[in-house]
PDB file of C-alpha atoms in Angstrom:
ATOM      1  CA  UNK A   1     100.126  93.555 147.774  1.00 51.00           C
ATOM      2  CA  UNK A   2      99.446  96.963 145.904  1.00 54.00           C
ATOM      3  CA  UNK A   3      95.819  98.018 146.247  1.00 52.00           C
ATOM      4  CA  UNK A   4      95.118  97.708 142.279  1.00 52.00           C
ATOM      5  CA  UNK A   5      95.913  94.034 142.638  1.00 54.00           C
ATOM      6  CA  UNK A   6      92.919  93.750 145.363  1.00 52.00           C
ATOM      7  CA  UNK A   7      91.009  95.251 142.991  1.00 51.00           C
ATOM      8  CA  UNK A   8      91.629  93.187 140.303  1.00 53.00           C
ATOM      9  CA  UNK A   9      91.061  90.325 142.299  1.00 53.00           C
ATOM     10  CA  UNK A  10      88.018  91.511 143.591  1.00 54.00           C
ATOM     11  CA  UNK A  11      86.562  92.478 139.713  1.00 54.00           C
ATOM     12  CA  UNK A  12      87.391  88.620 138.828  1.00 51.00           C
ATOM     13  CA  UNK A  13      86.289  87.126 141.960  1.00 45.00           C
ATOM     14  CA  UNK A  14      83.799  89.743 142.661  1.00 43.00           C
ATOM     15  CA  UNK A  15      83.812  90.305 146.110  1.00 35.00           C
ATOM     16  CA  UNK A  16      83.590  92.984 149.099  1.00 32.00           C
ATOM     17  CA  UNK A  17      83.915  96.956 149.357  1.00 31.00           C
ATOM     18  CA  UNK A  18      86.157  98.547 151.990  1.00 31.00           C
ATOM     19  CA  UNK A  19      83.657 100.849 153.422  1.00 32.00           C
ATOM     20  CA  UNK A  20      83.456 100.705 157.315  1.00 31.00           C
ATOM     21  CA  UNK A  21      79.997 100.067 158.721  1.00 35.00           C
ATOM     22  CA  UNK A  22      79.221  97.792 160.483  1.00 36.00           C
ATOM     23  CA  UNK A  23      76.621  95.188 159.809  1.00 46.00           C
ATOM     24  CA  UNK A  24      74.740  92.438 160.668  1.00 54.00           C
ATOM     25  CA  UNK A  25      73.532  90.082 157.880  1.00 60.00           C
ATOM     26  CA  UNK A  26      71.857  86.503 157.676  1.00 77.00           C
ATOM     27  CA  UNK A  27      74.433  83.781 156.116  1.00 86.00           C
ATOM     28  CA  UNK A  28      73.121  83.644 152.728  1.00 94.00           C
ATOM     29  CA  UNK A  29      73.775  85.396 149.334  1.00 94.00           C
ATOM     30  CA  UNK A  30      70.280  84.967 148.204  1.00 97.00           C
ATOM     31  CA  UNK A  31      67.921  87.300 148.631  1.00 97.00           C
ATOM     32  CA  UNK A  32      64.000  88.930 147.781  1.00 98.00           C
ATOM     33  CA  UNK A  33      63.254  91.704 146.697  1.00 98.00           C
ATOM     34  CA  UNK A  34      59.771  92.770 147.206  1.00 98.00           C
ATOM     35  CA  UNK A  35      57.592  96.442 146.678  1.00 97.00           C
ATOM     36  CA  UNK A  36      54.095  97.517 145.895  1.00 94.00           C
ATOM     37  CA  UNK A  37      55.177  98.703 142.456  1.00 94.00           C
ATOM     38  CA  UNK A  38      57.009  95.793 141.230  1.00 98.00           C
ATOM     39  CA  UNK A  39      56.996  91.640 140.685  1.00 98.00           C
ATOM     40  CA  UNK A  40      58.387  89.285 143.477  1.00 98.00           C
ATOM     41  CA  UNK A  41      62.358  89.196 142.512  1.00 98.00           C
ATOM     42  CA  UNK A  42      65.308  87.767 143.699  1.00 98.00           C
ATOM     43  CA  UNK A  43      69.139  88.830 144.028  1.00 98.00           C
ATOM     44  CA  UNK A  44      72.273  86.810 143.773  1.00 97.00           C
ATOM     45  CA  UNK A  45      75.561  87.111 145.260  1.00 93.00           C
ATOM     46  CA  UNK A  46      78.208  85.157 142.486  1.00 92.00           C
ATOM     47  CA  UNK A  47      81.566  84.595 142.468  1.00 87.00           C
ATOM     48  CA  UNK A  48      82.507  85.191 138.695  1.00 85.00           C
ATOM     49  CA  UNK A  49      84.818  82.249 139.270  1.00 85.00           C
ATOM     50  CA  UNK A  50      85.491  79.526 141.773  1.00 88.00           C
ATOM     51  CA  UNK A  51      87.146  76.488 142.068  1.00 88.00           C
ATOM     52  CA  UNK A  52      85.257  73.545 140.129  1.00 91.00           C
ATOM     53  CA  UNK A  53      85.493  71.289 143.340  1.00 91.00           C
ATOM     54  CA  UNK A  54      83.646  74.308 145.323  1.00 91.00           C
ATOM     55  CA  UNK A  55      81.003  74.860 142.913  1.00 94.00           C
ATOM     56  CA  UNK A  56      77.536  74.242 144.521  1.00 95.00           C
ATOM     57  CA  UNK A  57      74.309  75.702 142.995  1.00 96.00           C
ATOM     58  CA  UNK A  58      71.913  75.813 146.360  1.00 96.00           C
ATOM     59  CA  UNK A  59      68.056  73.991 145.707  1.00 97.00           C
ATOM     60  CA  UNK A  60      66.939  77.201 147.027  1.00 98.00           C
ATOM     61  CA  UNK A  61      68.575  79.210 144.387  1.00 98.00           C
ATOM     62  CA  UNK A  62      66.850  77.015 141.802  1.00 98.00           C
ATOM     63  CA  UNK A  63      64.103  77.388 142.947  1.00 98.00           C
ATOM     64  CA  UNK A  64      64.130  81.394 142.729  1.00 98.00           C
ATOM     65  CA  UNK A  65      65.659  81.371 139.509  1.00 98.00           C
ATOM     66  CA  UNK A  66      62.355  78.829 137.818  1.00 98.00           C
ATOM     67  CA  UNK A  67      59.970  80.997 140.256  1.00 98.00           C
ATOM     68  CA  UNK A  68      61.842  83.895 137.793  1.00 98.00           C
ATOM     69  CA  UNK A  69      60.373  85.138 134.185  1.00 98.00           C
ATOM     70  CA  UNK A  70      63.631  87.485 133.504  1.00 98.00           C
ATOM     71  CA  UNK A  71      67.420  86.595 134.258  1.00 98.00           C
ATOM     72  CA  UNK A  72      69.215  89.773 134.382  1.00 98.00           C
ATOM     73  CA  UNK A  73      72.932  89.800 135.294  1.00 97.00           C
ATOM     74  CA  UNK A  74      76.015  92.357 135.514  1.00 96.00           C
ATOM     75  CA  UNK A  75      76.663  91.969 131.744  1.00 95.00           C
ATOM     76  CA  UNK A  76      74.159  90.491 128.721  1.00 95.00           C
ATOM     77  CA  UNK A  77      77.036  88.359 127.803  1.00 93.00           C
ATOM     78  CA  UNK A  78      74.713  86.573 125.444  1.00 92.00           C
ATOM     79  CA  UNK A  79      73.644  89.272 123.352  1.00 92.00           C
ATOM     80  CA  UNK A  80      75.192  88.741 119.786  1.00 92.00           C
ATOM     81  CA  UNK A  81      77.349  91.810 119.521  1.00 93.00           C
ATOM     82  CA  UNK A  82      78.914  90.836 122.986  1.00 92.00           C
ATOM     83  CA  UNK A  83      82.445  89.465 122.093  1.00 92.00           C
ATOM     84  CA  UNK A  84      82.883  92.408 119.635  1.00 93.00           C
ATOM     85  CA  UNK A  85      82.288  94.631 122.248  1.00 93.00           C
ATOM     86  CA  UNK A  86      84.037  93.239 124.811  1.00 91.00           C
ATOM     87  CA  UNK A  87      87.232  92.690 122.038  1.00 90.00           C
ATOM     88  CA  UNK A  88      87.066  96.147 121.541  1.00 91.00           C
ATOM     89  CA  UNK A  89      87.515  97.152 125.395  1.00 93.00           C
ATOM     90  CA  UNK A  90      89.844  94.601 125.879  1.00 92.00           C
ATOM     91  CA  UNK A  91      93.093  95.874 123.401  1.00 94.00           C
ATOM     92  CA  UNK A  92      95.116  98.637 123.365  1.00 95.00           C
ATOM     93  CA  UNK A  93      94.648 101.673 120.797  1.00 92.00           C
ATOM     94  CA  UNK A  94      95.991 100.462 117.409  1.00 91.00           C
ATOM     95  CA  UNK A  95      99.626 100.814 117.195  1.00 93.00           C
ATOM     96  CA  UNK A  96     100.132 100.632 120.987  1.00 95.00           C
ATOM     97  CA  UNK A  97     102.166  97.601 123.312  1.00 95.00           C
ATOM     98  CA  UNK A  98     102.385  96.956 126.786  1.00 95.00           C
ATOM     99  CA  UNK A  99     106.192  96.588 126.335  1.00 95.00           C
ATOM    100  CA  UNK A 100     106.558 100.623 125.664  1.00 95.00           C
ATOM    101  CA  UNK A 101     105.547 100.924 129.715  1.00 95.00           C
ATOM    102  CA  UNK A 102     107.783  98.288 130.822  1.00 95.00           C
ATOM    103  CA  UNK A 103     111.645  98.160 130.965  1.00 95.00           C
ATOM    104  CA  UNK A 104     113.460  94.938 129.198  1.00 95.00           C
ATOM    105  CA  UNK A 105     113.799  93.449 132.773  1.00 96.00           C
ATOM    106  CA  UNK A 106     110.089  93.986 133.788  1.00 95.00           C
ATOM    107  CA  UNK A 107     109.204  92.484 130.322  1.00 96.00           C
ATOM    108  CA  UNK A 108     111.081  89.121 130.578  1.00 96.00           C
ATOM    109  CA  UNK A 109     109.542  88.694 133.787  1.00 95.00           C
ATOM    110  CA  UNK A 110     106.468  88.671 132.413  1.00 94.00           C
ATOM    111  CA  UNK A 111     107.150  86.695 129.503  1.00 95.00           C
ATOM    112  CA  UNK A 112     109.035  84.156 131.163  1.00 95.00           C
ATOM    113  CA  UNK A 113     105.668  83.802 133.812  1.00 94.00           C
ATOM    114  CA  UNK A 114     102.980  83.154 130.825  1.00 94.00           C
ATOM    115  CA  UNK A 115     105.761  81.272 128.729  1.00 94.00           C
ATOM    116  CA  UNK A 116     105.709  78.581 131.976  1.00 93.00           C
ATOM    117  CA  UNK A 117     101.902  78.826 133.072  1.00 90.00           C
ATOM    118  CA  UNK A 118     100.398  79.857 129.582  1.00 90.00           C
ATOM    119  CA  UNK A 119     102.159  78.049 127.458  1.00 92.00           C
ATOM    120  CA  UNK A 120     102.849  81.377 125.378  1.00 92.00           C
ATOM    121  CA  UNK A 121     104.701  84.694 126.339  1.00 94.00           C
ATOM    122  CA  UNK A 122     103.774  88.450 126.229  1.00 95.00           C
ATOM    123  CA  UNK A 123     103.524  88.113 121.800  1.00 93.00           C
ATOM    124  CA  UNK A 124      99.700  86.741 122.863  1.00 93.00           C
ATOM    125  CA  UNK A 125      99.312  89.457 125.200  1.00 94.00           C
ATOM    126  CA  UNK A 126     101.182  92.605 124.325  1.00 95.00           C
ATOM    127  CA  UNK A 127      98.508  94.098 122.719  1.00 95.00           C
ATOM    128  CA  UNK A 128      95.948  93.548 125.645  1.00 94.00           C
ATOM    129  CA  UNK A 129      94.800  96.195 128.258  1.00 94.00           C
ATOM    130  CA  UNK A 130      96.773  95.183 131.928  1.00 91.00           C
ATOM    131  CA  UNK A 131      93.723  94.849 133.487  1.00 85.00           C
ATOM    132  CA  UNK A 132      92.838  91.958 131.270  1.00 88.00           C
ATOM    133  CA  UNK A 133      96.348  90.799 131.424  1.00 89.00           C
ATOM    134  CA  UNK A 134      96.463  90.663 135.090  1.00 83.00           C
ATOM    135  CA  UNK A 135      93.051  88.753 135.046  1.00 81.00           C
ATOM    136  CA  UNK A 136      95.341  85.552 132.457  1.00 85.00           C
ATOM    137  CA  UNK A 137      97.935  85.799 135.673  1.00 84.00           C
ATOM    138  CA  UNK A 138      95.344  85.146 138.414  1.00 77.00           C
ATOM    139  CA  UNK A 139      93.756  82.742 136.540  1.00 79.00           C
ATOM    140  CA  UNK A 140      97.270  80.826 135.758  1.00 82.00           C
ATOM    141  CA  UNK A 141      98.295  81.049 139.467  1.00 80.00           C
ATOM    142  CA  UNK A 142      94.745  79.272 140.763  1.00 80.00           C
ATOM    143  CA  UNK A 143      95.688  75.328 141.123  1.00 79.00           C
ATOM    144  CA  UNK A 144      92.539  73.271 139.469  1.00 82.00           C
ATOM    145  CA  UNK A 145      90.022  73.819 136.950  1.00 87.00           C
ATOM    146  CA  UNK A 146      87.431  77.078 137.317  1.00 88.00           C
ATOM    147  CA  UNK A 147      83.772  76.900 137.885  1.00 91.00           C
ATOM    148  CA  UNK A 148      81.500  79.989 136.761  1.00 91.00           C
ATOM    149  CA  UNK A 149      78.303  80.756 138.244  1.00 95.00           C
ATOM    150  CA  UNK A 150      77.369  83.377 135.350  1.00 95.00           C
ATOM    151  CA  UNK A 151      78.331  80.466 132.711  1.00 94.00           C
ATOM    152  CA  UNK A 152      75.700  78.803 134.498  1.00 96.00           C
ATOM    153  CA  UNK A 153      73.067  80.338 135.080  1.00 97.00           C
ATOM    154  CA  UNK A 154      73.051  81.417 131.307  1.00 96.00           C
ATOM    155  CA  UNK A 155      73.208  77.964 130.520  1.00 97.00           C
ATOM    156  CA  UNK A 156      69.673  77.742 132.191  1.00 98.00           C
ATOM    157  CA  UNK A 157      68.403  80.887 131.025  1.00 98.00           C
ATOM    158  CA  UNK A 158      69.154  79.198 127.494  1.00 96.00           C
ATOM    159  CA  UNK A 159      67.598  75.470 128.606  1.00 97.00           C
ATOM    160  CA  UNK A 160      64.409  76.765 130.272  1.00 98.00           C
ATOM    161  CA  UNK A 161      63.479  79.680 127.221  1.00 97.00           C
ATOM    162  CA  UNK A 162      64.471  82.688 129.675  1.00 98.00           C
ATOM    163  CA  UNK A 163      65.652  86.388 128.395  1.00 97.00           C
ATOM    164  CA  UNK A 164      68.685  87.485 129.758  1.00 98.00           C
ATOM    165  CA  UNK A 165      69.514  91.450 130.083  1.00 98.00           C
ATOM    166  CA  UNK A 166      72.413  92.875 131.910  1.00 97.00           C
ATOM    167  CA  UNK A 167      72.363  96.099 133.980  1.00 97.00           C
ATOM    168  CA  UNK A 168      75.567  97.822 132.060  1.00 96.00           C
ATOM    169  CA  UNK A 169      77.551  97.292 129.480  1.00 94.00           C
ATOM    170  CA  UNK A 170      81.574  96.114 128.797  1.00 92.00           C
ATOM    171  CA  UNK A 171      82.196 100.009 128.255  1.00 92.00           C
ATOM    172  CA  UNK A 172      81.092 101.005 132.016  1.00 91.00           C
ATOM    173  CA  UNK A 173      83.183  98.069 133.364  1.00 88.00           C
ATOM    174  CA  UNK A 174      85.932  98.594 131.764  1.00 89.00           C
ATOM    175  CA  UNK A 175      86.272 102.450 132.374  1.00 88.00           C
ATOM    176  CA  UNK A 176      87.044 101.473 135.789  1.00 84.00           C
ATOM    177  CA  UNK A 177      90.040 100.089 135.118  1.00 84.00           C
ATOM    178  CA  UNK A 178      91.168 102.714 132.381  1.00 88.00           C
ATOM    179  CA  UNK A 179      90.930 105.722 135.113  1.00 86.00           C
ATOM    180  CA  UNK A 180      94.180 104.299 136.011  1.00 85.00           C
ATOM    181  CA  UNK A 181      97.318 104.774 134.232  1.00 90.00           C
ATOM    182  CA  UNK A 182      99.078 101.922 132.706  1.00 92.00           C
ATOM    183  CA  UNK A 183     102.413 102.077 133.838  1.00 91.00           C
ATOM    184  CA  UNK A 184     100.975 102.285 137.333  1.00 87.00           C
ATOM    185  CA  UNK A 185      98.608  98.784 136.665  1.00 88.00           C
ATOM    186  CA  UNK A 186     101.503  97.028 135.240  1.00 92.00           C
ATOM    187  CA  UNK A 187     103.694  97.981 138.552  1.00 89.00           C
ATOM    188  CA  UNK A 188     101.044  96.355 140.003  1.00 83.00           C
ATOM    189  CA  UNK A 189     100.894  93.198 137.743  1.00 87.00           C
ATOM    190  CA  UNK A 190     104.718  92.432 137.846  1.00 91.00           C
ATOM    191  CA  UNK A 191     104.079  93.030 142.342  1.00 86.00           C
ATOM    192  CA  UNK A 192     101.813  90.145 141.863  1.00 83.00           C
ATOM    193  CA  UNK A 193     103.504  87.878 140.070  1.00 89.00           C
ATOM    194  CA  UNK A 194     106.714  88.545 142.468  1.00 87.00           C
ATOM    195  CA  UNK A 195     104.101  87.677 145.270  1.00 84.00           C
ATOM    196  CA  UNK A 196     101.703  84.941 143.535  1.00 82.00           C
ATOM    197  CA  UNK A 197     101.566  83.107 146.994  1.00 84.00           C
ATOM    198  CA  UNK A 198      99.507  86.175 148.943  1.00 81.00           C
ATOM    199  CA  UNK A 199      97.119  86.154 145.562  1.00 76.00           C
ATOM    200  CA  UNK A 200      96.625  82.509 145.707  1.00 80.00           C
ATOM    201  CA  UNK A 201      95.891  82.831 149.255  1.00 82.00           C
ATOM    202  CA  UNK A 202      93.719  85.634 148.831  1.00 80.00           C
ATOM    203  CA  UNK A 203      91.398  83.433 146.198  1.00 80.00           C
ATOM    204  CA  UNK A 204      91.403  80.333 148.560  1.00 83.00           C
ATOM    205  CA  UNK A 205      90.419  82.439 151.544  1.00 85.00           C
ATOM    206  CA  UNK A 206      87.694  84.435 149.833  1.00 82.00           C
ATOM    207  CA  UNK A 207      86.365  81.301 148.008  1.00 86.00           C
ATOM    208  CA  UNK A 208      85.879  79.717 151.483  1.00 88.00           C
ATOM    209  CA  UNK A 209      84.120  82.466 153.255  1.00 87.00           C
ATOM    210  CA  UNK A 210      81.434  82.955 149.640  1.00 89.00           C
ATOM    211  CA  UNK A 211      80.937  78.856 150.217  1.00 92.00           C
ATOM    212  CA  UNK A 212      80.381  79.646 153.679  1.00 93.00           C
ATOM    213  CA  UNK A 213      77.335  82.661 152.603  1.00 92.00           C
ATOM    214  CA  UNK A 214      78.578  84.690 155.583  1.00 82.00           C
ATOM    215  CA  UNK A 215      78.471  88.205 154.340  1.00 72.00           C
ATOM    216  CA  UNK A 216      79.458  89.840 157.455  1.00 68.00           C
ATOM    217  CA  UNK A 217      83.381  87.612 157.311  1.00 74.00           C
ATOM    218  CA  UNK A 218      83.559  88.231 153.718  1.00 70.00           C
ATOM    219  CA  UNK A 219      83.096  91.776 154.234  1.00 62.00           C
ATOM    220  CA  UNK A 220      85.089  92.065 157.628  1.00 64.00           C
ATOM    221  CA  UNK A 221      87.942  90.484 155.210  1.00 67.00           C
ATOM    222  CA  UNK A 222      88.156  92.648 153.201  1.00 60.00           C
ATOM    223  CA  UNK A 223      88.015  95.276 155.494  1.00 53.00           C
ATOM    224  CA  UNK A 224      91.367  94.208 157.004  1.00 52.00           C
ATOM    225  CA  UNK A 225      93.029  93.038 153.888  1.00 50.00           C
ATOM    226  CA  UNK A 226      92.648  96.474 151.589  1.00 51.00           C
ATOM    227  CA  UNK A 227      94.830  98.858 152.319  1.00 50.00           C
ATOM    228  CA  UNK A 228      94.073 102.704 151.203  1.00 47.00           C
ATOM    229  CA  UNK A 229      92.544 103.346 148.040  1.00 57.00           C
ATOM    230  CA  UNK A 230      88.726 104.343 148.649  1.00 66.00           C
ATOM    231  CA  UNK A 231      88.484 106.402 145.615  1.00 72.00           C
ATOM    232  CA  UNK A 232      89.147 103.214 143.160  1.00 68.00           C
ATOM    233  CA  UNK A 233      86.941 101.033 145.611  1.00 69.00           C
ATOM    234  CA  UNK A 234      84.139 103.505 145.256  1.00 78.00           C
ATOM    235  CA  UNK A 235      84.461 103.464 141.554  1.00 80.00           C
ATOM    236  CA  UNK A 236      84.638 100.071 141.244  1.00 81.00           C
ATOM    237  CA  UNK A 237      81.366  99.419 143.554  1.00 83.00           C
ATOM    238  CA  UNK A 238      79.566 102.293 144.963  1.00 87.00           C
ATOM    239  CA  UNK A 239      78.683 104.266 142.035  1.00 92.00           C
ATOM    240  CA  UNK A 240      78.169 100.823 139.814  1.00 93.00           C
ATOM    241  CA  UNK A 241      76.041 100.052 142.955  1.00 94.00           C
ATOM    242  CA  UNK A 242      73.857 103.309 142.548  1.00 96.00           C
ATOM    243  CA  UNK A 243      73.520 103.131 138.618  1.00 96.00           C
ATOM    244  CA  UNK A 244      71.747  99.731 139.070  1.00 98.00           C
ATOM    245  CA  UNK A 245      68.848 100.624 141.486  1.00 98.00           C
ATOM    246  CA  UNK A 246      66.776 102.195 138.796  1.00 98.00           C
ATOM    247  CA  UNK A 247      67.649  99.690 136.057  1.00 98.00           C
ATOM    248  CA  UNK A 248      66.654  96.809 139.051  1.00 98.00           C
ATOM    249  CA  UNK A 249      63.436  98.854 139.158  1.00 98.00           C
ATOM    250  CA  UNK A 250      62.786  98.984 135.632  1.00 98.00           C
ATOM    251  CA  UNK A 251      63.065  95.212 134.737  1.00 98.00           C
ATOM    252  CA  UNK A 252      61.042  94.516 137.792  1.00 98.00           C
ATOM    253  CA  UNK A 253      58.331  96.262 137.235  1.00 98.00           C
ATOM    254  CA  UNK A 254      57.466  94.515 134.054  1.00 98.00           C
ATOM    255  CA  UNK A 255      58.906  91.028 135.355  1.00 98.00           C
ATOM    256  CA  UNK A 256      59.509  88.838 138.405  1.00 98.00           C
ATOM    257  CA  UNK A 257      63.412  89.103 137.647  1.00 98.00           C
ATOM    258  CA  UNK A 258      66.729  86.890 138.847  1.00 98.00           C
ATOM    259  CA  UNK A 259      69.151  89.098 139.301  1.00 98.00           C
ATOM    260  CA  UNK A 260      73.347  87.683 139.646  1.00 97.00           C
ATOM    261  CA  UNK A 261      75.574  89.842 140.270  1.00 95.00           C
ATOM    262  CA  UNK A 262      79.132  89.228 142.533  1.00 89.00           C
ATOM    263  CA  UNK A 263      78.951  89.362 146.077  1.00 88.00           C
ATOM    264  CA  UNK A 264      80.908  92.140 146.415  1.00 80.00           C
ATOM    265  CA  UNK A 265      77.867  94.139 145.543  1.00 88.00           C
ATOM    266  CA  UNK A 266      76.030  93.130 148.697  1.00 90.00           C
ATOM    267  CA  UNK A 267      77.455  94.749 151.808  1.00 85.00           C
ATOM    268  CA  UNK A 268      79.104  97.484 152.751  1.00 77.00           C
ATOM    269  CA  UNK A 269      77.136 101.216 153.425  1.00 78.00           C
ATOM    270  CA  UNK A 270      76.625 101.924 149.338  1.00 85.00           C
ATOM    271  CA  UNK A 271      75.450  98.158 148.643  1.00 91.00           C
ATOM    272  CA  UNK A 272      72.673  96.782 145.824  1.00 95.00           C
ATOM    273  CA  UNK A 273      70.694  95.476 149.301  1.00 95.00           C
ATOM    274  CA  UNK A 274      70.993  98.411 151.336  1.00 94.00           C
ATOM    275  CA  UNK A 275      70.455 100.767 148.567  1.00 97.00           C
ATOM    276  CA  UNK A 276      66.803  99.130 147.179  1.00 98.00           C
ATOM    277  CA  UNK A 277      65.686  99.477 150.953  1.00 97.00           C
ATOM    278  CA  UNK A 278      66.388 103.096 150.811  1.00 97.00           C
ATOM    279  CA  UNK A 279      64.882 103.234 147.419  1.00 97.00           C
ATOM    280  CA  UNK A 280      60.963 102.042 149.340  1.00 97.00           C
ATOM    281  CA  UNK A 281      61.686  97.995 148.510  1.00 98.00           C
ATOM    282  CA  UNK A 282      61.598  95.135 150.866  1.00 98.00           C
ATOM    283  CA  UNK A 283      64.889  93.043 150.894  1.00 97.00           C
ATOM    284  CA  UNK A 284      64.735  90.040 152.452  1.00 97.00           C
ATOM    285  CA  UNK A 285      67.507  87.134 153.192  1.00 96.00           C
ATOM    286  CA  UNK A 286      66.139  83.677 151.605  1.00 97.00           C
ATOM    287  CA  UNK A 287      68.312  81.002 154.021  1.00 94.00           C
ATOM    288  CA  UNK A 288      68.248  77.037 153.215  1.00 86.00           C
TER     289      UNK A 288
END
């Protein structure tokens, strides 16, 4: 599997970095962040999207995220102007199609795939960005209905009268993706759908070891699984990674904040945990 799939799979599923150091974490993906210059908080670890049977919101999650004034999460995906933005990062320029970087064969492959799991062919979808086209196909290849921890907890932001903020915006998220060319993601695209089984089994595995809260397999996982590619990995962790420690310092400092963002954020050398300890805070595992 190309590395660009990985990392697509990793953006929806949100899970670990390739950098090699080793580590030795507690089994949990909940932790507390404490400091002298800022409220009691807690972060996270999601999985953007699991299956519905393997959805499990831990008591002791809860109970960080009442103990919690602010939610703040990768993306404000409640704020009103959020689907416009996120429609606007999400389609080619005006005037532009996916089928202009595909030959006729590579096209009716495609079409053909979302005509059987979709329902619809590549009409729908030739106007869409391939990294948001790639994210239809892994969702269409995934047996079962899908679970969302983010869906969640906004849903309880919204019943208990809590402000959500997010820590960037569609924009940075999506210029991740853009750094690469097209042509190059959709070689990638049509290599997954020619080898759906190694995706599929890539989800299943991964969703088993986040169930299981052991950092250290997750991580040693994906370690072994990606192949190459440290300069998109680093863009589409480290440096996200870095940009967040002030904006985690900002919102805590004013409130005891709940912070969700995916898993993949917490290991590896340029992680959210290992990166606040540097920065003076205490981060702490919370286990059951």
């Amino acid at each position: 599997m190309n590395s660009f799939v990985k990392i697509i799979i990793t953006a929806v599923l949100s899970f670990f970095p390739l950098t090699i150091i080793a580590q030795d974490n507690d089994k949990t993906n909940l932790w507390k962040i404490e400091g002298d210059e800022i409220k009691t908080s807690y972060l996270f670890g999601t999985m953007h999207l699991i299956p519905e049977k393997d959805f499990n919101l831990k008591d002791k999650v809860k109970t960080a995220f009442d103990s919690s004034e602010l939610v703040v999460l990768e993306l404000d995906m409640s704020h009103p102007e959020f689907m416009k933005d996120m429609m606007a990062q999400a389609y080619l320029e005006q005037g532009t199609e996916l089928k202009s970087f595909m030959d006729d064969s590579e096209y009716e492959l495609l079409d053909n795939f979302l005509k059987e799991k979709m329902g619809i062919g590549m009409q729908m979808y030739n106007t869409m960005k391939p990294f948001m086209l790639m994210s239809v196909v892994l969702m269409a290849s995934v047996d079962g209905p899908l679970a969302s921890f983010e869906m969640t907890l906004m849903q309880m932001a919204k019943e208990s009268g809590k402000q959500i903020k997010g820590l960037e915006t569609i924009a940075t998220q999506v210029g991740v993706f853009d750094a690469t060319p097209y042509d190059r993601q959709l070689d990638d695209l049509l290599d997954m759908i020619k080898n759906l089984d190694d995706s599929t089994e890539l989800f299943n595995t991964m969703a088993q070891l986040y169930i299981s809260e052991d950092i250290d397999s997750l991580y040693d996982y994906m370690d072994d699984y990606m192949n190459g590619d440290l300069e998109m990995m680093a863009r589409f962790l480290d440096e996200r990674n870095n940009n967040w420690i002030p904006e985690i310092s900002k919102f805590s400092k004013e409130f005891s904040t709940f912070y969700g963002v995916g898993a993949a954020h917490l290991a590896g050398g340029q992680d959210v945990i290992n990166l606040l300890r540097k920065a003076g805070y205490t981060v702490t595992p919370v286990m059951d």
